[in-house]
Amino acid sequence: MEFTQRVLNAYAQIDDRRLRAIVAGLIKHLLAYVNEIRPTDQEFEFAWDYMGRMAAKTGPERNEFLLLADVLGVSQLVESLNHDEPGTPVGFALVGPFLRANAPFRGRGAADMSDDTPGARVRITGKVYDFHTKAPIEGAILDTWQAASNGLYENQDENQPDYNLRGRYKSDRDGTFDLVALMPTAYPVPTDGPVGELLRAAKRPPNRPAHIHFIVAAPGYETLVTQVFVKGDKDIEADVVFTGDEKMLGDFKRDGDRFSLIYDFPLRRGVSTMPKAPIPA
Ligand code: BEZ
Ligand code: FE
């Protein structure tokens, strides 16, 4: 019997249909890949050692496997396959490794950061609405997170207060929300682990273009996981995790010593879910 078929047969008794298909697909493509690449013994040793080093970098505050999926385009492809629909004005984006559970609820108009956080402010206002009926959605939760202007999320930086630049806001009866965030700046993904090694080998700059993350959720609606980038930013094309696109551009306007942005979030009817937060509370 052909070798691949022998391996497939060994996993044919998995009861759950979906799991059986997932494992069979993995075996088929993995063995086809090995047949194509024909790794040497030393290359195979490098591969399992690389995975061991990824595991060593992984813990409650960091997941090197998720970061690898991000820089290889896997995470954004999964997001697109599950959620992209032609015609919707706002795109879906990967969650990334920096979503933290239980961000504090902040009041209408409040800032997501401490007063002494360096950098320009942006007031973001807009509306959460039903994409099909255009009706406003009251009580939607907007969970937002962003990096500081030193390029670090609060969990990476002992000089930032707990949950700095993170917050949950609620839409009002007319679907509107109002919050103050930091004008986003570009930052590099962590490169001190095996993923950094890969990026250097590929001569890929590790940068994420300036963005703010949003998860917008309401009962009876498909949860929108997205990011807002800065319209006109030349670095969006080179996003190290292949996320930035024309359906996620915010028209940030200068407004005295700060900025303002009007940005609406359309939701489609569906099942309300919450992504697993890579960083615990
Ligand atoms: C982020 O935007 O937070 C992010 C996404 C993917 C990899 C690293 C960081
Ligand atoms: Fe980010």
CSV table of C-alpha atoms and ligand atoms in Angstrom, one decimal:
chain,number,residue,atom,x,y,z
A,1,MET,CA,0.0,0.0,0.0
A,2,GLU,CA,1.2,3.5,-0.8
A,3,PHE,CA,2.8,5.1,2.3
A,4,THR,CA,0.5,8.1,2.6
A,5,GLN,CA,-2.6,5.9,2.3
A,6,ARG,CA,-1.3,3.6,5.1
A,7,VAL,CA,-0.9,6.6,7.4
A,8,LEU,CA,-4.4,7.9,6.5
A,9,ASN,CA,-5.9,4.5,7.2
A,10,ALA,CA,-4.3,4.6,10.7
A,11,TYR,CA,-6.4,7.7,11.5
A,12,ALA,CA,-9.6,6.7,9.8
A,13,GLN,CA,-11.4,5.6,13.0
A,14,ILE,CA,-11.8,9.1,14.6
A,15,ASP,CA,-15.5,9.3,15.5
A,16,ASP,CA,-16.1,13.0,15.0
A,17,ARG,CA,-16.5,13.6,11.2
A,18,ARG,CA,-15.0,17.1,11.3
A,19,LEU,CA,-12.0,16.1,13.3
A,20,ARG,CA,-11.5,13.1,11.0
A,21,ALA,CA,-11.4,15.4,8.0
A,22,ILE,CA,-9.0,17.8,9.7
A,23,VAL,CA,-6.5,15.1,10.6
A,24,ALA,CA,-6.8,13.5,7.2
A,25,GLY,CA,-6.2,16.8,5.4
A,26,LEU,CA,-3.2,17.5,7.7
A,27,ILE,CA,-1.6,14.1,6.9
A,28,LYS,CA,-2.3,14.4,3.2
A,29,HIS,CA,-0.8,17.9,2.8
A,30,LEU,CA,2.1,17.4,5.3
A,31,LEU,CA,3.3,14.2,3.6
A,32,ALA,CA,2.9,15.8,0.2
A,33,TYR,CA,5.0,18.7,1.5
A,34,VAL,CA,7.7,16.3,2.8
A,35,ASN,CA,7.6,14.5,-0.6
A,36,GLU,CA,8.1,17.8,-2.4
A,37,ILE,CA,10.8,19.3,-0.2
A,38,ARG,CA,12.6,16.1,0.8
A,39,PRO,CA,14.1,17.5,4.0
A,40,THR,CA,17.6,16.3,4.9
A,41,ASP,CA,18.1,14.7,8.3
A,42,GLN,CA,19.6,17.9,9.5
A,43,GLU,CA,16.7,20.0,8.2
A,44,PHE,CA,14.2,17.8,10.0
A,45,GLU,CA,16.2,18.1,13.2
A,46,PHE,CA,16.2,21.9,12.7
A,47,ALA,CA,12.4,21.8,12.2
A,48,TRP,CA,11.6,20.0,15.5
A,49,ASP,CA,14.1,22.0,17.4
A,50,TYR,CA,12.6,25.2,16.0
A,51,MET,CA,9.2,24.1,17.3
A,52,GLY,CA,10.7,23.3,20.7
A,53,ARG,CA,12.2,26.9,20.7
A,54,MET,CA,8.8,28.3,19.8
A,55,ALA,CA,7.3,26.3,22.7
A,56,ALA,CA,10.0,27.7,25.1
A,57,LYS,CA,8.9,31.3,24.1
A,58,THR,CA,5.2,30.5,24.7
A,59,GLY,CA,3.4,31.1,28.0
A,60,PRO,CA,0.4,32.9,29.4
A,61,GLU,CA,1.6,36.3,28.1
A,62,ARG,CA,2.9,35.3,24.7
A,63,ASN,CA,2.2,32.7,22.1
A,64,GLU,CA,4.9,32.2,19.5
A,65,PHE,CA,2.7,29.7,17.5
A,66,LEU,CA,0.0,32.3,17.0
A,67,LEU,CA,2.7,34.9,16.0
A,68,LEU,CA,4.0,32.4,13.4
A,69,ALA,CA,0.5,31.8,12.1
A,70,ASP,CA,0.1,35.6,11.8
A,71,VAL,CA,3.4,36.3,9.9
A,72,LEU,CA,2.7,33.3,7.5
A,73,GLY,CA,-0.7,34.7,6.5
A,74,VAL,CA,-2.6,31.8,8.1
A,75,SER,CA,-4.5,33.9,10.7
A,76,GLN,CA,-5.7,36.5,8.2
A,77,LEU,CA,-6.7,33.8,5.8
A,78,VAL,CA,-8.8,32.0,8.5
A,79,GLU,CA,-10.5,35.3,9.3
A,80,SER,CA,-11.3,36.1,5.7
A,81,LEU,CA,-12.6,32.6,4.9
A,82,ASN,CA,-14.9,32.7,7.9
A,83,HIS,CA,-16.2,36.2,7.6
A,84,ASP,CA,-15.5,38.0,4.4
A,85,GLU,CA,-18.6,38.9,2.4
A,86,PRO,CA,-18.6,41.0,-0.7
A,87,GLY,CA,-20.4,44.3,-0.2
A,88,THR,CA,-19.7,44.8,3.5
A,89,PRO,CA,-17.9,48.1,4.0
A,90,VAL,CA,-15.7,47.1,7.0
A,91,GLY,CA,-13.2,44.3,6.8
A,92,PHE,CA,-12.4,41.6,9.3
A,93,ALA,CA,-8.9,41.4,10.8
A,94,LEU,CA,-7.0,38.8,12.8
A,95,VAL,CA,-7.1,39.2,16.5
A,96,GLY,CA,-3.4,39.0,17.0
A,97,PRO,CA,-1.5,38.1,20.2
A,98,PHE,CA,-2.3,41.2,22.3
A,99,LEU,CA,-6.0,41.0,23.0
A,100,ARG,CA,-6.4,40.9,26.8
A,101,ALA,CA,-9.5,39.6,28.6
A,102,ASN,CA,-11.7,41.8,30.8
A,103,ALA,CA,-10.7,45.2,29.7
A,104,PRO,CA,-12.3,47.8,31.9
A,105,PHE,CA,-15.6,49.4,30.9
A,106,ARG,CA,-15.1,53.1,30.3
A,107,GLY,CA,-17.7,55.8,30.0
A,108,ARG,CA,-18.9,57.7,27.0
A,109,GLY,CA,-16.2,60.1,25.9
A,110,ALA,CA,-13.6,58.7,28.2
A,111,ALA,CA,-10.0,58.0,27.2
A,112,ASP,CA,-8.6,54.5,27.0
A,113,MET,CA,-5.3,55.6,28.6
A,114,SER,CA,-3.8,57.4,31.6
A,115,ASP,CA,-3.4,61.2,31.3
A,116,ASP,CA,0.4,61.0,31.3
A,117,THR,CA,0.5,58.5,28.3
A,118,PRO,CA,2.7,60.2,25.7
A,119,GLY,CA,1.4,60.9,22.2
A,120,ALA,CA,-1.4,62.7,20.4
A,121,ARG,CA,-5.0,61.9,21.2
A,122,VAL,CA,-7.8,61.0,18.7
A,123,ARG,CA,-11.4,61.4,19.5
A,124,ILE,CA,-13.3,58.6,17.7
A,125,THR,CA,-17.0,58.8,17.2
A,126,GLY,CA,-19.4,56.7,15.2
A,127,LYS,CA,-22.3,54.4,15.0
A,128,VAL,CA,-22.9,50.7,15.4
A,129,TYR,CA,-25.8,49.7,13.1
A,130,ASP,CA,-27.5,46.7,11.4
A,131,PHE,CA,-25.9,46.3,8.0
A,132,HIS,CA,-29.1,45.1,6.3
A,133,THR,CA,-31.8,47.3,8.0
A,134,LYS,CA,-29.4,50.2,8.8
A,135,ALA,CA,-31.1,50.4,12.2
A,136,PRO,CA,-28.9,51.6,15.1
A,137,ILE,CA,-27.7,48.9,17.6
A,138,GLU,CA,-28.0,49.9,21.2
A,139,GLY,CA,-25.8,48.3,23.9
A,140,ALA,CA,-23.1,46.9,21.5
A,141,ILE,CA,-19.8,46.4,23.2
A,142,LEU,CA,-16.7,47.9,21.6
A,143,ASP,CA,-13.5,46.3,23.0
A,144,THR,CA,-10.5,48.3,21.9
A,145,TRP,CA,-6.8,47.9,22.4
A,146,GLN,CA,-3.7,49.6,21.0
A,147,ALA,CA,0.1,49.9,21.5
A,148,ALA,CA,1.7,52.9,23.2
A,149,SER,CA,3.9,55.3,21.1
A,150,ASN,CA,7.0,53.4,22.3
A,151,GLY,CA,5.6,50.4,20.4
A,152,LEU,CA,4.6,48.4,23.4
A,153,TYR,CA,1.3,47.0,24.6
A,154,GLU,CA,0.8,47.6,28.4
A,155,ASN,CA,1.4,43.9,29.2
A,156,GLN,CA,4.9,44.2,27.6
A,157,ASP,CA,5.7,47.5,29.5
A,158,GLU,CA,6.1,47.8,33.2
A,159,ASN,CA,5.9,51.6,32.9
A,160,GLN,CA,2.3,51.6,31.7
A,161,PRO,CA,-0.6,51.3,34.1
A,162,ASP,CA,-2.5,48.0,34.1
A,163,TYR,CA,-4.9,47.9,31.1
A,164,ASN,CA,-3.5,51.2,29.7
A,165,LEU,CA,-4.7,51.7,26.1
A,166,ARG,CA,-7.4,49.1,26.5
A,167,GLY,CA,-11.1,49.6,27.2
A,168,ARG,CA,-14.6,48.5,26.6
A,169,TYR,CA,-17.3,51.0,25.5
A,170,LYS,CA,-21.0,50.7,25.0
A,171,SER,CA,-23.1,52.1,22.1
A,172,ASP,CA,-26.0,54.4,23.1
A,173,ARG,CA,-29.7,54.0,22.2
A,174,ASP,CA,-29.0,55.6,18.8
A,175,GLY,CA,-26.1,53.2,18.2
A,176,THR,CA,-23.5,56.0,18.7
A,177,PHE,CA,-20.3,55.8,20.7
A,178,ASP,CA,-17.6,58.3,21.6
A,179,LEU,CA,-14.1,57.6,22.9
A,180,VAL,CA,-10.6,59.0,23.1
A,181,ALA,CA,-7.7,56.9,22.0
A,182,LEU,CA,-4.1,57.5,21.2
A,183,MET,CA,-3.3,58.5,17.6
A,184,PRO,CA,-1.8,55.1,16.5
A,185,THR,CA,1.8,54.7,15.5
A,186,ALA,CA,3.6,51.8,13.8
A,187,TYR,CA,5.4,49.2,15.9
A,188,PRO,CA,7.3,45.9,15.4
A,189,VAL,CA,6.0,42.5,16.4
A,190,PRO,CA,8.3,40.7,18.9
A,191,THR,CA,11.4,39.5,17.1
A,192,ASP,CA,13.4,38.0,20.0
A,193,GLY,CA,12.2,34.4,19.2
A,194,PRO,CA,12.1,32.0,16.3
A,195,VAL,CA,9.6,34.1,14.4
A,196,GLY,CA,12.1,37.0,14.4
A,197,GLU,CA,14.7,34.6,13.0
A,198,LEU,CA,12.4,33.8,10.1
A,199,LEU,CA,11.6,37.4,9.4
A,200,ARG,CA,15.3,38.3,9.4
A,201,ALA,CA,16.0,35.4,7.0
A,202,ALA,CA,13.3,36.7,4.7
A,203,LYS,CA,14.5,40.3,5.0
A,204,ARG,CA,11.0,41.3,6.1
A,205,PRO,CA,10.6,44.4,8.2
A,206,PRO,CA,8.7,43.3,11.4
A,207,ASN,CA,6.4,46.3,11.4
A,208,ARG,CA,2.7,46.6,11.8
A,209,PRO,CA,1.4,49.8,10.3
A,210,ALA,CA,-0.3,52.2,12.7
A,211,HIS,CA,-3.7,50.8,13.8
A,212,ILE,CA,-6.3,50.5,16.5
A,213,HIS,CA,-8.0,47.1,17.3
A,214,PHE,CA,-11.7,46.9,17.7
A,215,ILE,CA,-14.1,44.0,18.5
A,216,VAL,CA,-17.7,45.0,18.2
A,217,ALA,CA,-20.2,42.6,19.6
A,218,ALA,CA,-24.0,42.7,20.2
A,219,PRO,CA,-26.5,39.8,20.9
A,220,GLY,CA,-27.9,38.4,17.6
A,221,TYR,CA,-25.1,39.8,15.5
A,222,GLU,CA,-21.9,38.3,14.1
A,223,THR,CA,-19.0,39.7,16.1
A,224,LEU,CA,-16.9,42.1,14.1
A,225,VAL,CA,-13.1,41.8,14.7
A,226,THR,CA,-11.3,44.6,12.9
A,227,GLN,CA,-8.6,47.1,12.9
A,228,VAL,CA,-8.6,50.7,11.8
A,229,PHE,CA,-5.6,51.9,9.8
A,230,VAL,CA,-4.6,55.4,8.8
A,231,LYS,CA,-5.8,56.3,5.3
A,232,GLY,CA,-2.8,57.4,3.2
A,233,ASP,CA,-0.3,55.4,5.3
A,234,LYS,CA,2.3,54.1,2.8
A,235,ASP,CA,3.3,51.2,5.0
A,236,ILE,CA,0.0,49.4,5.0
A,237,GLU,CA,0.9,47.2,2.0
A,238,ALA,CA,4.0,45.9,3.9
A,239,ASP,CA,2.0,44.9,7.0
A,240,VAL,CA,4.0,42.0,8.4
A,241,VAL,CA,0.8,40.0,9.2
A,242,PHE,CA,-1.0,40.8,5.8
A,243,THR,CA,-4.0,42.5,7.5
A,244,GLY,CA,-4.3,46.1,6.4
A,245,ASP,CA,-6.6,46.7,3.4
A,246,GLU,CA,-8.9,49.3,1.9
A,247,LYS,CA,-11.8,48.1,4.0
A,248,MET,CA,-10.1,49.2,7.2
A,249,LEU,CA,-9.0,52.8,6.5
A,250,GLY,CA,-9.9,55.6,8.9
A,251,ASP,CA,-9.9,59.2,7.7
A,252,PHE,CA,-8.1,60.7,10.7
A,253,LYS,CA,-8.4,64.5,10.6
A,254,ARG,CA,-6.2,66.9,12.5
A,255,ASP,CA,-8.3,69.0,14.9
A,256,GLY,CA,-6.0,71.5,16.8
A,257,ASP,CA,-3.5,69.6,18.9
A,258,ARG,CA,-5.4,66.4,18.5
A,259,PHE,CA,-7.1,64.3,15.8
A,260,SER,CA,-10.7,63.2,15.1
A,261,LEU,CA,-12.1,60.2,13.4
A,262,ILE,CA,-15.6,59.3,12.5
A,263,TYR,CA,-15.9,55.6,11.9
A,264,ASP,CA,-19.1,53.4,11.8
A,265,PHE,CA,-19.3,49.7,12.5
A,266,PRO,CA,-21.9,47.7,10.5
A,267,LEU,CA,-22.9,44.3,12.0
A,268,ARG,CA,-24.6,41.4,10.2
A,269,ARG,CA,-27.2,39.2,11.9
A,270,GLY,CA,-25.6,36.0,13.2
A,271,VAL,CA,-24.2,34.3,16.2
A,272,SER,CA,-22.5,36.5,18.7
A,273,THR,CA,-19.1,35.0,19.8
A,274,MET,CA,-16.1,36.4,21.6
A,275,PRO,CA,-12.5,35.5,20.4
A,276,LYS,CA,-10.3,33.8,22.9
A,277,ALA,CA,-8.1,36.4,24.4
A,278,PRO,CA,-4.4,35.3,24.1
A,279,ILE,CA,-3.6,37.4,27.2
A,280,PRO,CA,-5.5,36.5,30.4
A,281,ALA,CA,-7.1,39.0,32.7
B,1,BEZ,C1,-1.2,43.2,16.7
B,1,BEZ,O1,-1.7,44.0,15.9
B,1,BEZ,O2,-1.4,43.5,17.9
B,1,BEZ,C2,-0.5,42.1,16.2
B,1,BEZ,C3,-1.0,41.2,15.3
B,1,BEZ,C4,-0.3,40.1,14.8
B,1,BEZ,C5,1.0,39.9,15.3
B,1,BEZ,C6,1.5,40.7,16.2
B,1,BEZ,C7,0.8,41.8,16.7
B,2,FE,FE,-1.8,45.7,17.3
